[in-house]
XYZ file of N, CA and C in Angstrom:
216
model
N 45.643 -34.224 -9.389
C 46.887 -34.301 -8.422
C 47.762 -33.424 -8.656
N 48.176 -32.422 -9.648
C 49.443 -31.365 -9.016
C 48.520 -29.658 -8.921
N 46.740 -29.828 -9.035
C 46.271 -28.690 -8.640
C 46.204 -29.470 -7.003
N 46.116 -30.604 -6.650
C 46.269 -30.256 -5.323
C 47.498 -30.162 -4.406
N 48.841 -30.704 -5.322
C 50.301 -29.958 -4.158
C 50.508 -28.321 -4.465
N 49.836 -28.208 -5.720
C 50.158 -26.226 -5.291
C 49.323 -25.456 -4.157
N 47.954 -26.350 -4.110
C 47.247 -25.595 -2.911
C 47.908 -26.989 -1.472
N 48.327 -27.557 -1.886
C 48.914 -27.464 -0.255
C 50.443 -26.768 -0.211
N 51.259 -26.626 -0.928
C 52.136 -25.261 -1.132
C 51.508 -24.511 -0.643
N 50.533 -23.781 -0.910
C 50.614 -22.334 -0.869
C 49.273 -22.724 0.840
N 48.890 -23.461 1.368
C 48.802 -23.982 2.432
C 49.799 -23.709 3.310
N 51.258 -24.402 3.096
C 52.255 -24.235 4.157
C 52.627 -22.545 3.912
N 52.471 -21.889 3.183
C 53.035 -20.189 2.920
C 51.957 -19.693 4.258
N 51.021 -20.054 4.043
C 49.661 -19.232 4.712
C 50.493 -18.873 6.010
N 50.727 -19.434 6.736
C 51.002 -19.512 8.671
C 51.751 -18.366 8.399
N 53.557 -18.386 8.022
C 53.977 -17.578 7.751
C 54.008 -16.475 7.633
N 53.167 -16.231 6.542
C 52.503 -14.354 6.292
C 51.322 -14.069 7.658
N 50.830 -15.211 8.725
C 50.080 -14.790 9.088
C 50.973 -14.384 10.661
N 52.715 -15.072 10.839
C 53.075 -15.028 11.523
C 53.718 -13.717 12.013
N 53.647 -12.660 10.388
C 54.422 -11.216 10.991
C 53.816 -10.489 12.292
N 54.510 -9.785 12.632
C 54.503 -9.193 14.167
C 53.376 -8.055 13.176
N 52.579 -7.475 14.027
C 51.865 -6.025 13.704
C 53.207 -5.235 13.955
N 52.733 -4.340 13.691
C 53.419 -3.168 14.046
C 53.061 -2.207 15.652
N 54.335 -2.068 16.362
C 53.890 -1.664 17.993
C 53.838 0.122 17.256
N 53.025 0.455 18.352
C 52.422 1.715 19.026
C 53.931 2.984 18.927
N 53.175 4.390 17.792
C 54.293 5.123 17.953
C 54.436 6.017 18.262
N 55.134 6.510 19.079
C 54.428 8.090 20.128
C 54.572 9.229 19.157
N 55.659 8.946 17.780
C 56.090 9.661 16.652
C 55.059 9.593 15.967
N 54.666 8.464 15.275
C 53.105 8.099 14.562
C 51.798 9.203 15.503
N 51.645 8.659 16.838
C 50.862 9.515 17.324
C 50.616 11.288 17.290
N 51.899 11.723 17.127
C 52.012 13.346 17.287
C 51.758 13.550 15.643
N 52.298 13.025 14.379
C 52.849 13.327 13.863
C 50.724 13.641 12.857
N 49.892 12.459 13.851
C 48.708 12.118 13.304
C 48.276 13.604 14.206
N 48.258 14.050 15.718
C 48.304 15.426 16.247
C 48.055 16.621 15.532
N 49.350 16.935 14.895
C 49.607 17.579 14.489
C 49.330 17.512 12.854
N 48.994 16.670 11.760
C 48.136 17.023 10.612
C 47.024 17.463 11.554
N 46.207 16.769 12.472
C 44.710 16.891 12.553
C 44.892 18.480 12.712
N 46.044 18.595 13.541
C 45.577 20.386 14.261
C 45.407 21.896 13.060
N 46.686 21.417 11.856
C 46.766 21.614 10.736
C 45.123 21.852 9.676
N 45.048 21.382 9.205
C 43.768 20.515 8.530
C 42.543 21.302 8.991
N 42.596 20.819 10.623
C 41.451 21.746 11.332
C 42.159 23.367 10.822
N 42.566 24.012 11.248
C 43.544 25.606 11.568
C 42.662 25.486 9.876
N 43.295 24.913 9.159
C 43.637 25.696 7.763
C 41.804 26.074 7.587
N 40.616 24.852 8.219
C 39.274 25.084 7.758
C 38.838 25.745 8.393
N 39.473 26.102 9.440
C 38.813 27.407 9.975
C 39.155 28.787 9.633
N 40.322 29.055 9.122
C 40.990 30.064 8.379
C 39.964 30.009 6.663
N 39.905 29.337 6.819
C 39.117 29.059 4.662
C 37.938 29.600 5.126
N 36.285 28.691 6.039
C 35.966 29.007 6.592
C 35.337 30.277 7.193
N 36.397 31.366 7.924
C 36.388 33.272 8.298
C 36.342 33.649 7.466
N 37.431 33.211 6.264
C 37.557 33.852 4.846
C 36.325 34.250 3.991
N 35.283 33.043 3.912
C 34.999 32.893 3.307
C 32.556 33.333 4.739
N 32.848 33.454 5.588
C 32.320 34.021 5.828
C 32.020 34.804 6.209
N 33.669 35.632 7.165
C 33.878 37.251 7.911
C 33.709 36.929 9.147
N 33.360 35.994 9.696
C 32.766 35.572 11.084
C 34.199 34.355 12.109
N 34.435 34.362 12.501
C 34.633 33.054 13.811
C 34.002 32.890 14.723
N 32.102 32.853 14.652
C 31.198 32.250 15.098
C 29.959 31.240 14.496
N 30.672 30.319 15.261
C 29.759 28.963 14.435
C 28.808 29.372 14.010
N 27.974 30.047 14.987
C 26.679 30.078 14.742
C 25.968 31.222 13.649
N 26.985 32.533 13.785
C 26.571 33.009 12.505
C 27.431 32.582 10.715
N 28.245 31.417 11.078
C 28.943 30.766 9.833
C 27.500 29.453 9.331
N 27.114 28.902 10.543
C 26.284 27.850 9.853
C 25.132 28.583 9.319
N 24.057 29.855 10.006
C 23.643 30.332 9.602
C 24.304 31.088 8.088
N 25.126 31.787 7.155
C 25.267 32.142 6.305
C 25.272 30.724 5.391
N 26.013 30.121 5.962
C 25.918 28.773 5.176
C 24.635 28.113 4.273
N 23.734 28.033 5.661
C 22.382 27.567 5.131
C 21.880 28.587 3.914
N 21.852 30.051 4.428
C 21.451 31.273 3.264
C 22.094 30.708 1.936
N 23.324 30.162 2.323
C 24.128 29.808 0.273
C 23.176 29.112 -0.422
N 23.235 27.426 1.066
C 23.096 26.735 0.440
C 21.427 26.439 -0.397
N 20.813 27.549 0.039
C 19.349 28.076 -0.078
C 19.019 28.732 -1.720
N 20.415 29.471 -1.759
C 20.223 30.589 -2.917
C 20.586 29.963 -3.143
N 21.564 28.041 -3.274
C 22.295 28.058 -4.936
C 21.033 27.034 -5.725
N 19.966 26.218 -3.880
C 19.090 25.207 -4.569
C 18.034 25.809 -4.547
């Protein structure tokens, strides 16, 4: 019987937790995500440029495939 009372109390608390409103759309959050993404893309592009010595994506891909073949 004690278990049943605990379970009923638990069930009574569930709707309270489910009623918490979701966070709304945030322009600041969207801009922050955009800036972080741009920085990550820039850092990645710079690292690839330093590694391969070119900004041409096809040349980078060719060099990357060559490096993988050497490793394996």
